[in-house]
């Protein structure tokens, strides 16, 4: 293992070589086997039973952006885990949520967090939001081989752009193609329903609190129609993870805050099972 | 045909050591002090871009004096080592002790190999613990020896004089502003024992490892108005209200 054994205990030459400020590139150089995308997979026939994460949604509001995810991981038709976490801080001003193969997704997030931190430490300054989004793109591209075998990882990236003073959302396809989303976005198997829901609920000028509610509504809708997405589990007190990124930085809503919103949404659904109704015209 | 000069190994090492020491002594001194909530690093450094003090990992910082390109190289090597180790095992498994040993081996090998010129650097590797008793400070001179320090440490030019000034006046439980003012007073003492220089905020590079920070990463630079306020410089007080967001509240 490179991280442990050095030639006579000193820093190996590769560590002192001038080069890129990217941890990802450094790892590819000295320990390529540690990159998630470089694993050699045994040939398999038929579907593999590996936990998958499902719905992630994001929405902007005046002064920031919200990224949220449900808590369910499925393995085929089974629920593999009820309280899985799929939304993570990437650094102080951005967050990443991941749908797809959980094992790889979590590893990729860890590497992405490290990539941003490493750059910040080496260069003495933070990457631009655009730069962060591009790094994530490169990492997904590195995973393409696995994606072709059904082990895809599809992230949703949201952050506060300090230059432009607003929240921004980036979505990706499995080949690493990134596109900026305006207003709201969703990924994962329940994303079709969540996006439809946000389309009707989200609009410019909502407050942070209203946007959080809209996002929770959309996750409720996703859970309503997609078996792989979990709704707020009031009996077990498992609620979606909701994070808010503003000029002040990254913040994850506390359980108390999110439980209140989840309960309000749930109460509303007891009256109107399909949720709030938008005017026809 | 002339016989080559014989130079004793002792003389070779002594010459190399003197060469490195002289290089380090040309640089300005840098100090680290333990204070109530962690450790504060203070260096005289007018540059905003070329740092003498940097973050290595969650609880670990690096400080150096001497030749910039040489210690910068070691700093990046250390960051790569720490990040790789944290990625391979766990964030907890990155320790100042491990890093200090690695630097000691690296400097020692360079110092004693005939092919390379010795590095003209003196390093500090520090890790903030849960309490001041658990704080660790390692001083690494150019030859790869490693010294476990406590309380206050000075490296670079005039470090002996500054170090003894600090030792007499330093306490582990000082508040940050007091520790910072002591460090600045120590750095301002001239080598000839003559006039004492007044150092201002824009001549200083200051950073802390603050164990009370809620974030995982305890390293933080002390900049601008906050620095001026801690130093008690005039004109800092009235503008303080606008200082709030971002840097200070995080």
Coordinates of C-alpha atoms in Angstrom, one line a residue:
Chain A
X1 CA 0.0 0.0 0.0
X2 CA 1.5 3.3 -1.1
X3 CA 0.0 5.4 1.7
X4 CA 1.9 3.3 4.2
X5 CA 5.2 2.0 3.0
X6 CA 7.8 4.4 1.7
X7 CA 11.3 3.9 0.5
X8 CA 13.3 3.9 3.7
X9 CA 10.5 5.8 5.5
X10 CA 11.0 9.0 3.5
X11 CA 8.4 10.7 1.3
X12 CA 8.6 8.9 -2.1
X13 CA 9.8 11.0 -5.0
X14 CA 6.3 11.0 -6.5
X15 CA 5.0 12.9 -3.4
X16 CA 7.5 15.7 -3.9
X17 CA 7.3 16.0 -7.6
X18 CA 5.8 19.2 -8.8
X19 CA 2.5 18.5 -10.5
X20 CA -1.2 18.9 -10.5
X21 CA -3.2 20.2 -7.5
X22 CA -5.7 17.5 -8.1
X23 CA -5.9 14.6 -5.7
X24 CA -7.7 12.5 -8.3
X25 CA -4.8 13.0 -10.8
X26 CA -2.2 12.2 -8.0
X27 CA -4.1 9.0 -7.1
X28 CA -4.3 8.0 -10.8
X29 CA -0.6 8.5 -11.0
X30 CA 0.7 6.6 -7.9
X31 CA -2.1 4.2 -6.9
X32 CA -4.5 3.8 -9.9
X33 CA -6.0 0.7 -8.4
X34 CA -7.6 2.8 -5.7
X35 CA -9.7 4.8 -8.1
X36 CA -13.3 3.5 -8.1
X37 CA -13.5 3.4 -11.9
X38 CA -10.4 1.3 -12.3
X39 CA -11.7 -1.9 -10.7
X40 CA -11.7 -5.0 -12.8
X41 CA -15.1 -6.6 -12.6
X42 CA -15.8 -10.3 -13.0
X43 CA -18.1 -11.1 -15.9
X44 CA -21.6 -11.6 -14.7
X45 CA -24.8 -12.7 -16.3
X46 CA -28.2 -11.3 -15.4
X47 CA -29.0 -8.5 -13.0
X48 CA -26.7 -8.0 -9.9
X49 CA -28.3 -7.5 -6.5
X50 CA -26.6 -4.4 -5.1
X51 CA -28.2 -1.6 -3.1
X52 CA -29.3 1.3 -5.2
X53 CA -30.2 4.8 -4.0
X54 CA -33.0 6.6 -5.7
X55 CA -34.4 10.1 -5.6
X56 CA -32.5 13.3 -5.2
X57 CA -34.1 16.7 -5.8
X58 CA -32.7 20.3 -5.9
X59 CA -34.4 23.7 -6.1
X60 CA -33.1 27.3 -6.0
X61 CA -34.6 30.1 -4.0
X62 CA -33.6 33.8 -3.6
X63 CA -30.3 33.6 -1.8
X64 CA -29.4 30.0 -2.1
X65 CA -30.2 26.4 -3.2
X66 CA -31.6 23.3 -1.6
X67 CA -30.5 19.8 -2.1
X68 CA -32.5 16.9 -0.7
X69 CA -32.9 13.2 -0.9
X70 CA -35.1 10.4 0.3
X71 CA -33.6 7.7 2.6
X72 CA -34.4 4.5 0.9
X73 CA -31.9 2.0 -0.7
X74 CA -33.3 -0.9 -2.6
X75 CA -31.9 -4.2 -3.8
X76 CA -34.1 -5.4 -6.6
X77 CA -37.6 -5.3 -5.1
X78 CA -36.4 -5.4 -1.6
X79 CA -35.7 -2.4 0.7
X80 CA -32.1 -2.8 1.6
X81 CA -31.9 0.1 4.0
X82 CA -34.4 2.6 5.3
X83 CA -32.2 5.4 6.6
X84 CA -29.4 5.6 4.0
X85 CA -27.8 9.0 3.4
X86 CA -27.4 10.1 -0.2
X87 CA -26.8 13.9 0.3
X88 CA -23.4 15.1 1.4
X89 CA -21.6 18.3 1.8
X90 CA -18.9 18.6 -0.9
X91 CA -17.3 21.5 0.8
X92 CA -18.3 24.7 2.6
X93 CA -20.4 26.0 -0.3
X94 CA -21.6 23.0 -2.2
X95 CA -23.3 19.7 -1.8
X96 CA -23.7 16.5 -3.8
X97 CA -26.6 14.1 -3.8
X98 CA -26.2 10.7 -5.5
X99 CA -28.6 8.2 -7.1
X100 CA -27.4 4.9 -8.4
X101 CA -25.2 2.1 -7.0
X102 CA -24.7 3.0 -3.4
X103 CA -21.2 1.4 -2.9
X104 CA -19.6 3.3 -5.7
X105 CA -21.6 6.5 -5.0
X106 CA -20.4 6.8 -1.5
X107 CA -16.8 6.2 -2.6
X108 CA -17.1 8.7 -5.3
X109 CA -18.5 11.3 -2.9
X110 CA -15.5 10.7 -0.6
X111 CA -13.1 11.2 -3.4
X112 CA -14.9 14.3 -4.6
X113 CA -14.8 15.9 -1.1
X114 CA -11.1 15.1 -0.9
X115 CA -10.5 16.5 -4.4
X116 CA -12.0 19.8 -3.4
X117 CA -10.2 19.9 0.0
X118 CA -6.9 18.9 -1.5
X119 CA -7.1 21.6 -4.1
X120 CA -7.9 24.2 -1.5
X121 CA -5.0 23.2 0.7
X122 CA -2.4 23.0 -2.1
X123 CA -3.4 26.1 -3.9
X124 CA -4.5 28.1 -0.9
X125 CA -7.8 29.1 -2.5
X126 CA -11.1 27.5 -3.3
X127 CA -12.1 26.2 -6.7
X128 CA -14.8 28.1 -8.6
X129 CA -18.2 26.5 -8.6
X130 CA -17.8 25.9 -12.3
X131 CA -14.5 24.2 -11.5
X132 CA -16.0 22.0 -8.9
X133 CA -18.8 20.9 -11.3
X134 CA -16.2 20.1 -14.0
X135 CA -14.2 17.9 -11.6
X136 CA -17.3 15.9 -10.7
X137 CA -17.9 15.5 -14.4
X138 CA -14.4 14.0 -14.9
X139 CA -14.9 11.6 -12.1
X140 CA -18.2 10.3 -13.5
X141 CA -16.5 9.9 -16.9
X142 CA -13.9 7.7 -15.1
X143 CA -16.7 5.4 -13.9
X144 CA -18.2 4.9 -17.4
X145 CA -16.9 1.3 -17.7
X146 CA -18.8 0.4 -14.6
X147 CA -21.9 2.3 -15.7
X148 CA -21.9 0.2 -18.9
X149 CA -22.1 -2.9 -16.7
X150 CA -25.1 -1.5 -14.8
X151 CA -23.2 0.1 -11.9
X152 CA -24.0 3.7 -12.7
X153 CA -23.7 6.6 -10.4
X154 CA -25.6 9.7 -11.2
X155 CA -25.1 12.8 -9.0
X156 CA -26.9 16.1 -8.6
X157 CA -24.6 18.9 -7.6
X158 CA -25.7 22.1 -6.0
X159 CA -23.7 25.0 -4.7
X160 CA -23.7 28.7 -3.9
X161 CA -21.7 30.6 -6.5
X162 CA -19.9 33.4 -4.5
X163 CA -19.0 35.2 -7.7
X164 CA -22.5 35.4 -9.1
X165 CA -24.1 35.5 -5.6
X166 CA -26.7 32.8 -6.3
X167 CA -27.4 29.2 -5.9
X168 CA -26.8 26.9 -9.0
X169 CA -27.7 23.3 -9.8
X170 CA -25.8 20.9 -12.1
X171 CA -27.1 17.6 -13.3
X172 CA -25.1 14.8 -15.0
X173 CA -25.6 11.8 -17.3
X174 CA -23.6 8.6 -16.8
X175 CA -21.0 9.7 -19.4
X176 CA -20.1 12.7 -17.3
X177 CA -22.0 15.2 -19.5
X178 CA -23.0 18.0 -17.3
X179 CA -25.7 20.5 -17.7
X180 CA -26.8 23.4 -15.6
X181 CA -30.5 23.3 -14.5
X182 CA -32.6 26.4 -14.0
X183 CA -34.8 26.5 -10.9
X184 CA -35.1 22.8 -10.1
X185 CA -33.9 19.4 -11.0
X186 CA -34.2 15.7 -9.9
X187 CA -32.3 12.5 -10.5
X188 CA -33.0 8.8 -9.8
X189 CA -35.9 6.5 -10.4
X190 CA -38.4 8.7 -8.7
X191 CA -37.2 11.8 -10.4
X192 CA -39.9 11.8 -13.1
X193 CA -42.6 12.3 -10.5
X194 CA -40.5 14.7 -8.3
X195 CA -39.8 16.8 -11.3
X196 CA -43.4 16.9 -12.3
X197 CA -44.3 17.9 -8.8
X198 CA -41.7 20.7 -8.6
X199 CA -42.8 22.0 -12.0
X200 CA -46.1 22.8 -10.5
X201 CA -44.9 24.0 -7.1
X202 CA -41.7 25.8 -7.7
X203 CA -41.5 29.3 -8.8
X204 CA -39.3 32.4 -8.5
X205 CA -39.4 34.4 -5.4
X206 CA -40.2 31.6 -2.9
X207 CA -38.6 31.8 0.5
X208 CA -36.2 29.3 1.9
X209 CA -38.9 27.8 4.1
X210 CA -41.4 27.5 1.2
X211 CA -38.8 26.0 -1.1
X212 CA -38.0 23.3 1.6
X213 CA -41.7 22.5 1.8
X214 CA -42.0 22.3 -2.1
X215 CA -39.0 20.0 -2.1
X216 CA -40.5 17.7 0.6
X217 CA -43.8 17.7 -1.4
X218 CA -41.9 16.6 -4.5
X219 CA -40.2 13.8 -2.6
X220 CA -43.6 12.7 -1.2
X221 CA -44.9 12.6 -4.8
X222 CA -41.9 10.5 -5.9
X223 CA -42.4 8.1 -3.0
X224 CA -46.1 7.9 -3.9
X225 CA -45.5 6.6 -7.4
X226 CA -42.1 5.1 -7.3
X227 CA -41.6 1.9 -5.2
X228 CA -37.9 2.5 -4.9
X229 CA -38.3 5.9 -3.2
X230 CA -39.1 6.1 0.5
X231 CA -41.6 8.6 1.8
X232 CA -41.2 10.3 5.2
X233 CA -41.3 7.4 7.7
X234 CA -43.2 9.0 10.6
X235 CA -43.4 5.8 12.7
X236 CA -39.6 5.3 12.6
X237 CA -38.9 9.0 12.6
X238 CA -36.8 8.8 9.4
X239 CA -37.2 11.9 7.4
X240 CA -35.6 13.1 4.1
X241 CA -32.2 14.7 4.3
X242 CA -32.5 18.4 3.4
X243 CA -29.5 20.7 3.0
X244 CA -29.5 24.4 2.4
X245 CA -26.6 26.3 0.9
X246 CA -26.4 30.0 1.1
X247 CA -23.9 32.8 1.3
X248 CA -23.4 31.6 4.9
X249 CA -22.3 28.2 3.7
X250 CA -23.7 24.7 3.9
X251 CA -26.3 23.7 6.5
X252 CA -28.2 20.5 7.0
X253 CA -31.6 20.9 8.5
X254 CA -31.9 19.3 12.0
X255 CA -34.3 16.4 12.6
X256 CA -36.6 18.7 14.5
X257 CA -36.9 21.2 11.6
X258 CA -37.4 18.6 8.9
X259 CA -39.8 16.5 11.0
X260 CA -42.1 19.5 11.4
X261 CA -42.2 20.1 7.7
X262 CA -42.6 16.4 6.9
X263 CA -45.5 16.2 9.4
X264 CA -47.2 19.3 7.9
X265 CA -46.9 17.8 4.4
X266 CA -48.2 14.5 5.6
X267 CA -51.2 16.2 7.4
X268 CA -52.1 17.9 4.1
X269 CA -52.0 14.6 2.3
X270 CA -54.5 13.2 4.7
X271 CA -57.0 15.7 3.3
X272 CA -55.7 15.9 -0.3
X273 CA -53.9 12.6 -1.2
X274 CA -52.5 14.1 -4.4
X275 CA -51.1 17.1 -2.6
X276 CA -51.5 20.9 -3.2
X277 CA -53.3 21.7 -6.5
X278 CA -52.1 24.2 -9.0
X279 CA -54.6 26.3 -11.0
X280 CA -55.5 24.9 -14.4
X281 CA -54.9 28.2 -16.0
Chain B
X1 CA 49.7 13.8 -9.9
X2 CA 48.4 15.4 -6.7
X3 CA 46.7 13.4 -3.9
X4 CA 43.1 14.4 -3.3
X5 CA 42.5 16.4 -0.1
X6 CA 41.3 14.3 2.9
X7 CA 38.3 15.8 4.6
X8 CA 37.1 14.1 7.7
X9 CA 33.4 13.0 7.8
X10 CA 32.9 15.1 10.9
X11 CA 34.0 18.1 9.0
X12 CA 31.8 17.3 6.0
X13 CA 28.7 17.1 8.3
X14 CA 29.7 20.2 10.2
X15 CA 30.0 22.2 7.0
X16 CA 26.7 20.9 5.7
X17 CA 25.0 21.8 9.0
X18 CA 26.5 25.2 9.0
X19 CA 25.4 25.8 5.4
X20 CA 21.8 24.9 6.2
X21 CA 21.7 26.8 9.5
X22 CA 22.9 29.9 7.8
X23 CA 20.2 29.6 5.2
X24 CA 17.5 29.2 7.8
X25 CA 18.9 32.1 9.9
X26 CA 18.5 34.4 6.9
X27 CA 14.7 33.9 7.1
X28 CA 12.5 35.7 9.5
X29 CA 11.4 33.9 12.6
X30 CA 8.1 32.1 13.1
X31 CA 6.5 31.2 16.4
X32 CA 3.7 28.9 17.6
X33 CA 2.1 29.3 21.0
X34 CA -0.5 27.2 22.8
X35 CA -3.4 29.2 24.0
X36 CA -6.6 28.4 25.8
X37 CA -8.5 27.0 22.7
X38 CA -5.6 25.6 20.7
X39 CA -2.5 26.9 19.0
X40 CA -1.7 30.1 17.3
X41 CA 0.9 30.5 14.5
X42 CA 2.5 33.9 13.9
X43 CA 5.0 34.7 11.2
X44 CA 6.3 37.9 9.9
X45 CA 5.3 37.7 6.3
X46 CA 4.1 40.6 4.2
X47 CA 3.1 38.3 1.3
X48 CA -0.6 37.4 1.0
X49 CA 0.0 34.6 -1.4
X50 CA 3.1 32.8 -0.3
X51 CA 2.3 31.2 3.0
X52 CA 4.6 30.1 5.8
X53 CA 1.7 28.5 7.7
X54 CA -0.7 26.1 6.1
X55 CA -3.4 23.5 6.8
X56 CA -2.3 19.9 6.3
X57 CA -5.3 18.0 7.6
X58 CA -8.2 18.2 10.0
X59 CA -6.3 18.9 13.2
X60 CA -2.8 19.3 11.7
X61 CA -0.9 22.4 10.5
X62 CA 2.4 23.0 9.0
X63 CA 4.7 25.9 9.5
X64 CA 8.1 26.6 8.1
X65 CA 11.0 29.0 7.6
X66 CA 13.9 29.0 5.3
X67 CA 14.0 28.5 1.6
X68 CA 10.4 28.8 0.2
X69 CA 10.6 26.4 -2.7
X70 CA 12.1 23.7 -0.4
X71 CA 9.5 23.9 2.3
X72 CA 6.7 24.4 -0.1
X73 CA 7.7 21.1 -1.7
X74 CA 7.7 19.4 1.6
X75 CA 4.3 20.9 2.5
X76 CA 2.7 19.6 -0.7
X77 CA 4.3 16.2 -0.2
X78 CA 2.8 16.1 3.3
X79 CA -0.6 17.1 2.1
X80 CA -0.6 14.4 -0.5
X81 CA 0.6 11.9 2.2
X82 CA -2.1 13.0 4.6
X83 CA -4.9 12.9 2.1
X84 CA -3.9 9.6 0.7
X85 CA -3.6 8.1 4.1
X86 CA -7.0 9.5 5.1
X87 CA -8.6 8.1 1.9
X88 CA -7.0 4.7 2.3
X89 CA -7.8 4.2 6.0
X90 CA -9.7 6.8 7.9
X91 CA -9.4 10.5 8.7
X92 CA -8.5 9.5 12.3
X93 CA -5.4 7.6 11.1
X94 CA -3.6 10.8 10.0
X95 CA -1.5 12.0 12.8
X96 CA 1.1 14.7 13.4
X97 CA 3.4 12.2 14.8
X98 CA 3.4 10.1 11.6
X99 CA 3.8 13.1 9.5
X100 CA 6.7 14.4 11.6
X101 CA 8.5 11.1 11.4
X102 CA 8.1 11.1 7.6
X103 CA 9.5 14.6 7.4
X104 CA 12.3 13.7 9.7
X105 CA 13.3 10.7 7.5
X106 CA 13.0 12.9 4.4
X107 CA 15.1 15.7 5.7
X108 CA 17.6 13.3 7.3
X109 CA 18.1 11.4 4.1
X110 CA 18.7 14.5 2.1
X111 CA 21.0 15.9 4.8
X112 CA 23.3 12.9 4.8
X113 CA 23.3 12.0 1.1
X114 CA 26.4 13.4 -0.7
X115 CA 24.6 13.9 -3.9
X116 CA 22.1 16.5 -2.6
X117 CA 22.5 19.8 -1.0
X118 CA 20.9 20.0 2.4
X119 CA 17.5 21.7 2.7
X120 CA 17.7 25.1 4.3
X121 CA 14.5 24.8 6.2
X122 CA 13.2 24.4 9.7
X123 CA 9.7 22.9 10.0
X124 CA 6.9 22.8 12.6
X125 CA 4.2 20.1 12.6
X126 CA 1.5 20.7 15.1
X127 CA -1.7 18.8 16.0
X128 CA -4.4 20.2 18.2
X129 CA -5.9 17.8 20.7
X130 CA -9.0 17.7 22.9
X131 CA -7.2 19.7 25.6
X132 CA -3.9 21.6 25.8
X133 CA -2.3 18.6 27.4
X134 CA -3.0 16.6 24.2
X135 CA -1.6 19.2 21.8
X136 CA 1.4 18.1 20.0
X137 CA 4.2 20.3 18.5
X138 CA 7.1 18.8 16.6
X139 CA 10.1 20.9 15.6
X140 CA 12.2 19.6 12.7
X141 CA 15.5 21.2 12.0
X142 CA 17.3 20.9 8.6
X143 CA 19.2 17.7 9.6
X144 CA 16.1 15.5 10.2
X145 CA 16.2 15.4 14.0
X146 CA 12.9 15.7 15.7
X147 CA 12.1 17.6 18.8
X148 CA 8.9 17.3 20.8
X149 CA 7.9 20.7 22.1
X150 CA 5.3 22.2 24.4
X151 CA 4.1 25.6 25.2
X152 CA 5.9 28.0 22.9
X153 CA 8.3 27.4 20.1
X154 CA 10.3 29.7 17.8
X155 CA 12.1 28.7 14.6
X156 CA 14.1 30.6 12.0
X157 CA 16.4 33.6 12.4
X158 CA 16.9 34.8 16.1
X159 CA 14.9 31.9 17.2
X160 CA 16.9 31.3 20.4
X161 CA 16.5 34.9 21.6
X162 CA 12.8 34.9 20.7
X163 CA 12.2 31.5 22.2
X164 CA 13.7 32.5 25.5
X165 CA 11.6 35.7 25.6
X166 CA 8.5 33.6 25.0
X167 CA 9.4 30.9 27.5
X168 CA 9.5 33.5 30.3
X169 CA 6.2 35.0 29.6
X170 CA 4.0 32.3 28.1
X171 CA 1.2 30.4 29.8
X172 CA -0.8 27.6 28.2
X173 CA -4.2 29.0 29.3
X174 CA -3.8 32.5 27.7
X175 CA -6.7 33.8 25.7
X176 CA -6.0 34.2 21.9
X177 CA -5.5 38.0 21.9
X178 CA -3.0 37.9 24.7
X179 CA -1.1 35.0 23.1
X180 CA -1.1 36.8 19.8
X181 CA 0.2 40.0 21.3
X182 CA 3.0 38.1 23.1
X183 CA 4.0 36.4 19.9
X184 CA 4.1 39.8 18.0
X185 CA 6.1 41.4 20.8
X186 CA 8.6 38.5 20.6
X187 CA 8.9 38.6 16.8
X188 CA 9.6 42.4 17.0
X189 CA 12.7 42.0 19.2
X190 CA 15.7 42.7 17.1
X191 CA 18.7 40.4 16.9
X192 CA 21.1 42.9 18.3
X193 CA 19.1 43.4 21.4
X194 CA 18.7 47.0 20.3
X195 CA 15.4 48.7 19.2
X196 CA 12.2 46.8 19.4
X197 CA 10.2 46.9 16.1
X198 CA 6.4 47.4 16.0
X199 CA 4.8 44.8 13.7
X200 CA 1.4 45.7 12.3
X201 CA -1.4 43.4 11.0
X202 CA -0.4 43.7 7.4
X203 CA 3.1 42.5 8.1
X204 CA 1.9 39.4 9.8
X205 CA 0.6 36.0 8.8
X206 CA -1.5 34.5 11.5
X207 CA -3.4 31.2 11.7
X208 CA -4.9 29.1 14.4
X209 CA -5.8 25.5 15.1
X210 CA -8.9 26.1 17.1
X211 CA -10.2 23.0 18.9
X212 CA -13.6 24.7 19.6
X213 CA -14.4 25.1 15.8
X214 CA -17.5 23.1 15.0
X215 CA -16.1 21.9 11.7
X216 CA -13.9 18.9 11.3
X217 CA -11.2 21.1 9.9
X218 CA -9.8 23.1 12.8
X219 CA -7.3 25.3 10.8
X220 CA -8.3 28.8 10.2
X221 CA -6.5 31.9 9.0
X222 CA -6.9 35.0 11.1
X223 CA -7.2 37.9 8.6
X224 CA -8.0 41.5 8.2
X225 CA -10.3 43.2 10.7
X226 CA -10.3 40.2 13.1
X227 CA -6.6 40.3 13.2
X228 CA -6.4 44.0 13.8
X229 CA -9.0 43.7 16.5
X230 CA -7.1 40.9 18.3
X231 CA -3.9 43.0 18.1
X232 CA -5.9 45.9 19.6
X233 CA -5.0 48.2 16.7
X234 CA -7.0 51.5 16.6
X235 CA -9.7 51.8 14.0
X236 CA -10.7 48.2 14.2
X237 CA -13.5 48.5 16.8
X238 CA -16.0 50.6 14.8
X239 CA -16.0 48.5 11.7
X240 CA -16.4 45.3 13.6
X241 CA -20.2 45.0 13.1
X242 CA -19.8 44.5 9.4
X243 CA -17.2 41.8 9.9
X244 CA -19.8 39.2 10.9
X245 CA -20.8 36.9 8.0
X246 CA -18.6 34.2 6.4
X247 CA -15.2 34.1 7.9
X248 CA -16.0 34.7 11.5
X249 CA -19.3 33.1 12.1
X250 CA -18.5 29.8 10.5

